[in-house]
């Protein structure tokens, strides 16, 4: 069955890549983003300016300082919404128009360049603004937010629009949620604040969830009779109060809140117009890619999108192998082939092929950051197979990872890989490794693996409140893959055990034989 699925995906992937590109890929570099697009330079520049203004709008709202971001978010703009949907789901016909993924290779987002004739801001822009809002909150707003607000806020800011002068309008209607709000059963507030969107039993009810979350967020931001309630509720949640009890304390009777929300839907909704233009900080540099990278971008995007699907990853490998024949002198192409092999299930990996590809990449570019990190991991597996756990072996594992860090000190992946080697070795991390983990977390807090490791590192230092705060942000995330609650339980058990040990130690003070 798995072989049949892989064959079907290979055909689908080949068909998707066989269509000749209508234009070369362009790359735009801004203060906060790296953007790849096949569109015109004019449209890419306009898109990049608007995205930078949107970032400035969110910073203005949350009082986050501006400036150049050392670890920028990469965004891929594909031609059509259905192509973004295929990348997200692995199949054609998906309704997904864009997505955001924070995985082991770092965070990236995908949106599309379709122009629609609908009401309000363009749908493609709304999709990307929604996804970037998720990224922004994870990276810059250190608090735990419930699932309904995470999605409601992303919808609320997705319709931000800018005047010619760059002035932002915030809170305009999300017309694409009209069906869920008007035609589907209304989700009661008590259910909304305790459930995730993936708990909805149909796409229609999921649409209702997003719409209702947006409407509640909009009302709590805009209704003067409920001023201050949203902040009070979030503070209660972050103090550890149960969701429904915190809602009753801050919002009052939830039945009345439901009635108010239903009436609010029928009102003419206000939006906030900022008086000062949102400035585009820094310069926007746009350039075409070299031929090798231009050919590689679609396959890199396939690999990144397939990182949780071994069947899809298997379908990417033949296309990458073919590209290495066409572009034998490109280090990036060889690295992508090695990464695709590494991304397979452990029992399906060809480690010799991965090592050969990564060696090729490093021979062509000795300081290739991600290739050196992967080399360290492959060396560790080699020593493990030999049963060699000597200090010299672990020094050899860490050598390429340290080179990767020296090459780019602001890439969180080498920092985290160095920290991981101590756990793999069965040794406590050194002070330098812990400092590296902390810096990796600062650079990429949206990475769940790094966040979990940082939570345990804090707990091991006795800083349980901070650790549990990090765990709560994972547990509340509507896109959590089930790790959050388990992490919370483990940290609470660690704290309880530490308190018992402390009590026993206090109780024996002064006792002599």
PDB file of N, CA, C and O in Angstrom, residues 78 80-85 88 94-99 110-113 123-124 127-128 131:
ATOM      1  N   UNK A  78       3.910  31.011  -4.912  1.00  0.00           N
ATOM      2  CA  UNK A  78       3.648  30.193  -6.094  1.00  0.00           C
ATOM      3  C   UNK A  78       2.568  30.870  -6.928  1.00  0.00           C
ATOM      4  O   UNK A  78       1.889  31.793  -6.477  1.00  0.00           O
ATOM      5  N   UNK A  80      -0.396  29.885  -8.270  1.00  0.00           N
ATOM      6  CA  UNK A  80      -1.825  29.719  -8.061  1.00  0.00           C
ATOM      7  C   UNK A  80      -2.124  29.156  -6.668  1.00  0.00           C
ATOM      8  O   UNK A  80      -1.297  28.463  -6.063  1.00  0.00           O
ATOM      9  N   UNK A  81      -3.334  29.420  -6.198  1.00  0.00           N
ATOM     10  CA  UNK A  81      -3.747  28.937  -4.883  1.00  0.00           C
ATOM     11  C   UNK A  81      -3.776  27.413  -4.824  1.00  0.00           C
ATOM     12  O   UNK A  81      -3.424  26.812  -3.806  1.00  0.00           O
ATOM     13  N   UNK A  82      -4.171  26.750  -5.939  1.00  0.00           N
ATOM     14  CA  UNK A  82      -4.247  25.287  -5.900  1.00  0.00           C
ATOM     15  C   UNK A  82      -2.864  24.651  -5.803  1.00  0.00           C
ATOM     16  O   UNK A  82      -2.724  23.539  -5.287  1.00  0.00           O
ATOM     17  N   UNK A  83      -1.824  25.349  -6.265  1.00  0.00           N
ATOM     18  CA  UNK A  83      -0.469  24.837  -6.103  1.00  0.00           C
ATOM     19  C   UNK A  83      -0.042  24.918  -4.638  1.00  0.00           C
ATOM     20  O   UNK A  83       0.591  24.002  -4.108  1.00  0.00           O
ATOM     21  N   UNK A  84      -0.401  26.000  -3.965  1.00  0.00           N
ATOM     22  CA  UNK A  84      -0.131  26.093  -2.522  1.00  0.00           C
ATOM     23  C   UNK A  84      -0.874  24.990  -1.778  1.00  0.00           C
ATOM     24  O   UNK A  84      -0.341  24.376  -0.845  1.00  0.00           O
ATOM     25  N   UNK A  85      -2.113  24.717  -2.193  1.00  0.00           N
ATOM     26  CA  UNK A  85      -2.889  23.655  -1.565  1.00  0.00           C
ATOM     27  C   UNK A  85      -2.267  22.290  -1.770  1.00  0.00           C
ATOM     28  O   UNK A  85      -2.263  21.451  -0.859  1.00  0.00           O
ATOM     29  N   UNK A  88       0.661  21.961   0.531  1.00  0.00           N
ATOM     30  CA  UNK A  88       0.252  21.815   1.931  1.00  0.00           C
ATOM     31  C   UNK A  88      -0.273  20.426   2.230  1.00  0.00           C
ATOM     32  O   UNK A  88       0.005  19.852   3.287  1.00  0.00           O
ATOM     33  N   UNK A  94      -7.107  20.680  -3.026  1.00  0.00           N
ATOM     34  CA  UNK A  94      -7.200  21.211  -1.669  1.00  0.00           C
ATOM     35  C   UNK A  94      -7.673  22.655  -1.705  1.00  0.00           C
ATOM     36  O   UNK A  94      -7.361  23.413  -2.619  1.00  0.00           O
ATOM     37  N   UNK A  95      -8.425  23.050  -0.680  1.00  0.00           N
ATOM     38  CA  UNK A  95      -8.906  24.429  -0.587  1.00  0.00           C
ATOM     39  C   UNK A  95      -7.897  25.339   0.111  1.00  0.00           C
ATOM     40  O   UNK A  95      -8.128  26.542   0.238  1.00  0.00           O
ATOM     41  N   UNK A  96      -6.781  24.774   0.576  1.00  0.00           N
ATOM     42  CA  UNK A  96      -5.759  25.565   1.273  1.00  0.00           C
ATOM     43  C   UNK A  96      -5.071  26.480   0.268  1.00  0.00           C
ATOM     44  O   UNK A  96      -4.574  26.036  -0.771  1.00  0.00           O
ATOM     45  N   UNK A  97      -5.023  27.776   0.576  1.00  0.00           N
ATOM     46  CA  UNK A  97      -4.442  28.753  -0.351  1.00  0.00           C
ATOM     47  C   UNK A  97      -3.054  29.210   0.082  1.00  0.00           C
ATOM     48  O   UNK A  97      -2.387  29.955  -0.635  1.00  0.00           O
ATOM     49  N   UNK A  98      -2.603  28.785   1.244  1.00  0.00           N
ATOM     50  CA  UNK A  98      -1.296  29.154   1.757  1.00  0.00           C
ATOM     51  C   UNK A  98      -1.107  28.506   3.107  1.00  0.00           C
ATOM     52  O   UNK A  98      -2.069  28.062   3.737  1.00  0.00           O
ATOM     53  N   UNK A  99       0.138  28.423   3.559  1.00  0.00           N
ATOM     54  CA  UNK A  99       0.389  27.805   4.856  1.00  0.00           C
ATOM     55  C   UNK A  99       1.715  28.276   5.428  1.00  0.00           C
ATOM     56  O   UNK A  99       2.556  28.866   4.725  1.00  0.00           O
ATOM     57  N   UNK A 110       4.161  29.783   2.626  1.00  0.00           N
ATOM     58  CA  UNK A 110       3.827  29.691   1.205  1.00  0.00           C
ATOM     59  C   UNK A 110       2.517  30.430   0.976  1.00  0.00           C
ATOM     60  O   UNK A 110       1.550  30.253   1.730  1.00  0.00           O
ATOM     61  N   UNK A 111       2.485  31.261  -0.050  1.00  0.00           N
ATOM     62  CA  UNK A 111       1.243  31.897  -0.472  1.00  0.00           C
ATOM     63  C   UNK A 111       1.213  31.890  -1.994  1.00  0.00           C
ATOM     64  O   UNK A 111       2.075  31.273  -2.637  1.00  0.00           O
ATOM     65  N   UNK A 112       0.235  32.545  -2.572  1.00  0.00           N
ATOM     66  CA  UNK A 112       0.086  32.504  -4.029  1.00  0.00           C
ATOM     67  C   UNK A 112      -0.051  33.917  -4.594  1.00  0.00           C
ATOM     68  O   UNK A 112      -0.251  34.873  -3.861  1.00  0.00           O
ATOM     69  N   UNK A 113       0.037  34.010  -5.923  1.00  0.00           N
ATOM     70  CA  UNK A 113       0.039  35.317  -6.583  1.00  0.00           C
ATOM     71  C   UNK A 113      -1.244  35.575  -7.368  1.00  0.00           C
ATOM     72  O   UNK A 113      -1.285  36.460  -8.218  1.00  0.00           O
ATOM     73  N   UNK A 123      -7.381  38.016  -1.595  1.00  0.00           N
ATOM     74  CA  UNK A 123      -7.394  36.780  -0.817  1.00  0.00           C
ATOM     75  C   UNK A 123      -5.982  36.258  -0.558  1.00  0.00           C
ATOM     76  O   UNK A 123      -5.693  35.758   0.534  1.00  0.00           O
ATOM     77  N   UNK A 124      -5.092  36.359  -1.557  1.00  0.00           N
ATOM     78  CA  UNK A 124      -3.731  35.873  -1.376  1.00  0.00           C
ATOM     79  C   UNK A 124      -3.012  36.655  -0.272  1.00  0.00           C
ATOM     80  O   UNK A 124      -2.274  36.085   0.538  1.00  0.00           O
ATOM     81  N   UNK A 127      -4.348  35.533   3.104  1.00  0.00           N
ATOM     82  CA  UNK A 127      -3.784  34.240   3.486  1.00  0.00           C
ATOM     83  C   UNK A 127      -2.405  34.412   4.111  1.00  0.00           C
ATOM     84  O   UNK A 127      -2.114  33.861   5.181  1.00  0.00           O
ATOM     85  N   UNK A 128      -1.555  35.195   3.447  1.00  0.00           N
ATOM     86  CA  UNK A 128      -0.192  35.358   3.963  1.00  0.00           C
ATOM     87  C   UNK A 128      -0.189  36.168   5.258  1.00  0.00           C
ATOM     88  O   UNK A 128       0.547  35.842   6.196  1.00  0.00           O
ATOM     89  N   UNK A 131      -1.061  33.879   8.053  1.00  0.00           N
ATOM     90  CA  UNK A 131       0.035  32.976   8.432  1.00  0.00           C
ATOM     91  C   UNK A 131       1.172  33.736   9.120  1.00  0.00           C
ATOM     92  O   UNK A 131       1.763  33.250  10.079  1.00  0.00           O
TER      93      UNK A 131
END
